[in-house]
Amino acid sequence: MHQPRRRDRRPARRLSSAPARRQAFRIPAAGADVVLVGYFSAGQKDFESLMESAATELAAHGARVAAQFVQRRGVSDGGARKMGLPYSSRTLLTYGKVREVALACERVDADAVIFAASLTERQRRTLTSMLGCPAESLSDLLPVD
């Protein structure tokens, strides 16, 4: 016979009513090693120039780009209507690409991973824990001129 689920077995998880304050990430020092990651749909043909300009911006602000990775969303996996969507809502990237970036971060002892695409707070937290160093988006890192 089916018994109703008792809700009093596990204590409720309490969330604080005040939202957590996120401290702004800054490039730690001149010459900090960063890994640059770009996510682009297959429809975006000028991704190489966008990655180059992002690397130039980071270099102008004192960072040294130690490695670059590009994740492209092609039409072969899911059709043309999915080209603009990320592979994963948690990481933007495929799991294999996340592993590649994590290995590169470890190999070059990166201070941060900078994404050319904007990241949500959840993506930032997830990627930071998976990569072992802070994950930030380029738009949040560089001041608007």
XYZ file of C-alpha atoms in Angstrom:
145
model
C 0.000 0.000 0.000
C 1.259 3.441 -0.860
C 2.103 5.699 2.048
C 2.089 9.463 1.708
C 5.447 11.146 1.773
C 6.288 12.618 5.144
C 7.666 16.100 4.805
C 9.064 16.280 8.320
C 11.906 13.822 7.680
C 14.256 16.314 6.134
C 14.707 19.828 7.467
C 13.863 22.548 5.024
C 16.719 24.320 3.337
C 16.673 27.920 4.397
C 17.800 30.604 2.032
C 18.763 33.975 3.343
C 16.424 36.766 2.407
C 19.290 39.086 1.449
C 20.820 38.386 -1.961
C 24.497 37.490 -1.919
C 26.785 40.301 -2.944
C 29.136 39.392 -5.735
C 32.498 41.047 -5.561
C 33.756 42.417 -8.841
C 36.631 40.416 -10.258
C 39.707 42.337 -11.288
C 42.726 41.129 -13.169
C 45.024 40.414 -10.201
C 48.208 42.057 -11.460
C 49.991 43.079 -14.605
C 51.005 39.954 -16.452
C 48.276 37.741 -14.994
C 47.762 34.607 -17.060
C 44.218 34.193 -18.361
C 42.524 31.685 -20.641
C 40.196 33.245 -23.205
C 37.099 31.260 -24.237
C 34.696 32.229 -27.001
C 31.276 30.752 -27.749
C 29.927 31.465 -31.228
C 27.164 30.103 -33.420
C 28.025 28.777 -36.862
C 26.236 31.768 -38.372
C 28.810 34.135 -36.895
C 31.611 34.134 -39.448
C 33.917 36.766 -37.920
C 34.624 34.896 -34.666
C 38.398 34.979 -35.231
C 38.486 38.774 -35.329
C 36.261 38.942 -32.229
C 38.638 36.646 -30.327
C 41.604 38.697 -31.509
C 40.022 41.959 -30.352
C 39.141 40.385 -26.974
C 42.764 39.266 -26.536
C 43.931 42.770 -27.438
C 41.556 44.311 -24.865
C 42.806 41.957 -22.171
C 46.428 42.705 -23.035
C 45.706 46.423 -22.822
C 44.404 45.898 -19.269
C 47.491 43.994 -18.138
C 46.535 40.374 -18.731
C 48.523 37.836 -20.697
C 46.368 35.447 -22.736
C 47.997 32.065 -22.149
C 45.492 29.997 -24.157
C 42.435 30.506 -26.341
C 39.489 28.187 -26.958
C 36.528 28.535 -29.286
C 33.273 26.590 -29.005
C 31.216 26.751 -32.201
C 27.607 25.685 -32.400
C 27.128 24.031 -35.778
C 24.026 23.109 -37.721
C 24.680 19.362 -37.620
C 23.476 18.906 -34.020
C 19.833 19.906 -33.802
C 19.235 21.969 -36.879
C 19.539 25.613 -37.794
C 16.988 26.840 -35.247
C 19.289 25.771 -32.391
C 22.445 27.458 -33.682
C 22.175 30.429 -31.345
C 21.524 28.338 -28.223
C 24.329 27.156 -25.927
C 25.215 23.482 -25.660
C 24.592 23.616 -21.935
C 22.636 26.219 -19.990
C 24.991 25.618 -17.050
C 28.311 26.075 -18.869
C 27.616 27.300 -22.445
C 30.111 24.658 -23.588
C 30.174 20.930 -24.196
C 31.554 18.810 -21.387
C 34.610 17.917 -23.481
C 35.424 21.575 -24.087
C 35.099 22.306 -20.361
C 37.623 19.526 -19.677
C 40.009 20.963 -22.296
C 39.786 24.421 -20.733
C 40.282 22.973 -17.223
C 43.408 21.114 -18.348
C 44.779 24.266 -19.975
C 44.096 26.259 -16.787
C 46.016 23.695 -14.798
C 48.863 23.501 -17.325
C 49.456 27.271 -17.541
C 48.465 27.964 -13.907
C 45.859 30.472 -15.056
C 44.632 33.215 -12.748
C 41.217 33.404 -14.460
C 39.127 32.222 -17.394
C 37.595 35.030 -19.429
C 34.583 34.325 -21.629
C 33.891 36.522 -24.649
C 30.160 35.805 -24.155
C 28.265 37.140 -21.172
C 27.702 34.731 -18.277
C 24.873 34.448 -15.815
C 25.641 34.199 -12.104
C 24.849 30.482 -12.133
C 27.137 29.862 -15.115
C 29.883 31.840 -13.401
C 29.616 29.761 -10.213
C 29.424 26.454 -12.076
C 32.356 27.224 -14.343
C 34.468 28.520 -11.454
C 33.988 25.263 -9.576
C 34.602 23.102 -12.679
C 37.659 24.985 -13.930
C 39.383 25.616 -10.625
C 39.844 29.355 -11.170
C 37.509 32.354 -11.461
C 35.343 32.442 -14.599
C 34.279 35.890 -15.752
C 32.771 37.434 -18.841
C 34.725 40.029 -20.756
C 31.866 42.534 -20.592
C 31.826 42.395 -16.771
C 35.584 42.598 -16.481
C 36.419 45.577 -18.665
C 35.036 49.007 -17.877
C 32.698 50.597 -20.399
C 34.471 53.490 -22.109
